[in-house]
Tab-separated table of C-alpha atoms in Angstrom:
chain	number	residue	atom	x	y	z
A	12	UNK	CA	0.134	14.156	-5.711
A	13	UNK	CA	-0.443	16.959	-3.304
A	14	UNK	CA	3.542	16.900	-2.823
A	15	UNK	CA	3.789	18.480	-6.237
A	16	UNK	CA	1.913	21.693	-4.528
A	17	UNK	CA	4.146	21.996	-1.716
A	18	UNK	CA	6.069	25.453	-2.184
A	19	UNK	CA	8.260	25.518	0.872
A	20	UNK	CA	10.156	22.717	3.208
A	21	UNK	CA	7.651	23.142	6.033
A	22	UNK	CA	4.608	22.632	3.727
A	23	UNK	CA	6.377	19.295	2.199
A	24	UNK	CA	7.056	18.234	5.867
A	25	UNK	CA	3.694	18.548	6.780
A	26	UNK	CA	2.253	16.937	3.746
A	27	UNK	CA	4.644	14.102	3.975
A	28	UNK	CA	3.734	13.547	7.760
A	29	UNK	CA	0.108	13.313	6.885
A	30	UNK	CA	0.718	10.951	3.837
A	31	UNK	CA	2.658	8.740	6.299
A	32	UNK	CA	-0.136	8.561	8.693
A	33	UNK	CA	-2.733	7.572	5.969
A	34	UNK	CA	-0.190	4.922	4.822
A	35	UNK	CA	-0.110	3.218	8.034
A	36	UNK	CA	-3.698	3.073	8.032
A	37	UNK	CA	-3.660	1.203	5.113
A	38	UNK	CA	-0.974	-1.255	6.293
A	39	UNK	CA	-2.916	-2.024	9.308
A	40	UNK	CA	-6.045	-2.620	7.420
A	41	UNK	CA	-4.032	-4.517	4.953
A	42	UNK	CA	-2.845	-6.946	7.481
A	43	UNK	CA	-6.248	-7.675	8.866
A	44	UNK	CA	-7.728	-8.206	5.336
A	45	UNK	CA	-4.788	-10.784	4.163
A	46	UNK	CA	-5.343	-12.659	7.170
A	47	UNK	CA	-8.790	-13.381	6.248
A	48	UNK	CA	-8.224	-13.640	2.476
A	49	UNK	CA	-6.641	-17.083	2.495
A	50	UNK	CA	-7.752	-20.329	3.624
A	51	UNK	CA	-6.258	-21.719	6.632
A	52	UNK	CA	-4.341	-24.443	5.217
A	53	UNK	CA	-2.158	-21.861	3.315
A	54	UNK	CA	-2.831	-18.546	5.316
A	55	UNK	CA	0.888	-18.244	6.821
A	56	UNK	CA	2.682	-18.930	3.464
A	57	UNK	CA	0.336	-16.816	1.380
A	58	UNK	CA	0.489	-13.877	3.791
A	59	UNK	CA	4.402	-14.153	3.769
A	60	UNK	CA	4.447	-14.183	0.103
A	61	UNK	CA	2.018	-11.306	-0.484
A	62	UNK	CA	4.019	-9.045	2.146
A	63	UNK	CA	7.242	-10.175	0.778
A	64	UNK	CA	6.052	-9.014	-2.918
A	65	UNK	CA	4.553	-5.833	-1.579
A	66	UNK	CA	7.739	-5.000	0.089
A	67	UNK	CA	9.854	-5.366	-2.718
A	68	UNK	CA	8.558	-2.004	-3.727
A	69	UNK	CA	10.740	-0.556	-0.913
A	70	UNK	CA	13.931	-2.029	-2.305
A	71	UNK	CA	13.070	-0.882	-5.930
A	72	UNK	CA	12.167	2.371	-4.805
A	73	UNK	CA	15.475	2.692	-2.796
A	74	UNK	CA	17.382	1.730	-5.882
A	75	UNK	CA	15.585	4.377	-7.997
A	76	UNK	CA	15.845	7.333	-5.658
A	77	UNK	CA	19.722	8.352	-6.892
A	78	UNK	CA	18.754	8.093	-10.481
A	79	UNK	CA	15.518	10.025	-10.632
A	80	UNK	CA	16.163	13.520	-12.257
A	81	UNK	CA	14.049	15.613	-9.567
A	82	UNK	CA	12.196	15.303	-6.352
A	83	UNK	CA	9.026	15.956	-8.283
A	84	UNK	CA	9.327	12.908	-10.325
A	85	UNK	CA	9.801	10.729	-7.050
A	86	UNK	CA	6.729	12.161	-5.721
A	87	UNK	CA	4.484	11.647	-8.900
A	88	UNK	CA	5.983	7.902	-9.025
A	89	UNK	CA	4.851	7.451	-5.434
A	90	UNK	CA	1.617	9.118	-6.010
A	91	UNK	CA	0.879	6.820	-9.223
A	92	UNK	CA	2.102	3.589	-7.837
A	93	UNK	CA	-0.939	3.987	-4.743
A	94	UNK	CA	-3.280	5.113	-7.645
A	95	UNK	CA	-2.451	1.840	-9.492
A	96	UNK	CA	-2.516	-0.172	-6.442
A	97	UNK	CA	-6.007	1.507	-5.683
A	98	UNK	CA	-7.636	0.395	-8.908
A	99	UNK	CA	-6.036	-3.002	-8.432
A	100	UNK	CA	-7.953	-3.475	-5.273
A	101	UNK	CA	-11.056	-2.429	-6.727
A	102	UNK	CA	-10.566	-5.012	-9.613
A	103	UNK	CA	-9.812	-7.786	-7.446
A	104	UNK	CA	-11.838	-7.167	-4.177
A	105	UNK	CA	-13.026	-10.200	-2.178
A	106	UNK	CA	-15.715	-9.646	0.666
A	107	UNK	CA	-14.913	-11.620	3.451
A	108	UNK	CA	-17.418	-10.428	6.018
A	109	UNK	CA	-19.860	-13.180	7.080
A	110	UNK	CA	-17.632	-16.102	6.326
A	111	UNK	CA	-15.701	-18.250	8.613
A	112	UNK	CA	-11.876	-17.792	7.973
A	113	UNK	CA	-11.710	-21.698	6.629
A	114	UNK	CA	-14.137	-20.895	3.969
A	115	UNK	CA	-12.626	-17.810	2.577
A	116	UNK	CA	-11.575	-17.958	-1.072
C-alpha cells in the first residue's frame, strides 16, 4: 500500500523497484519451500500445479489492467492480494525443518 503515498514518478519508480526486490525474495523462498512440502512420489506434479495456479494471477491481473479506473486501484488490489496471501500462509503453514523429504506431508 506504500504505492498510494508516491507523490511523483521517481518516487513511484523507487517504490516499485524496492517492491520487486522483495517479491523476488518471496518467490525464491517459495520454490525451496514447495520442493519440501510434498512427498517425493508427487513432488514434481504438485509443484507444477501449485506454480501454475499461482501464476494464473498474472494472467488475471493483465486482463484487469485495462479496465481498472485508476492506477491507485491497481496498486490497492496488488497490495491486498499480498496481504491475503500472507494471511493464508499463516493459516496453512507446514513446518518442514528436521524432516526427511520423503516424510513431509
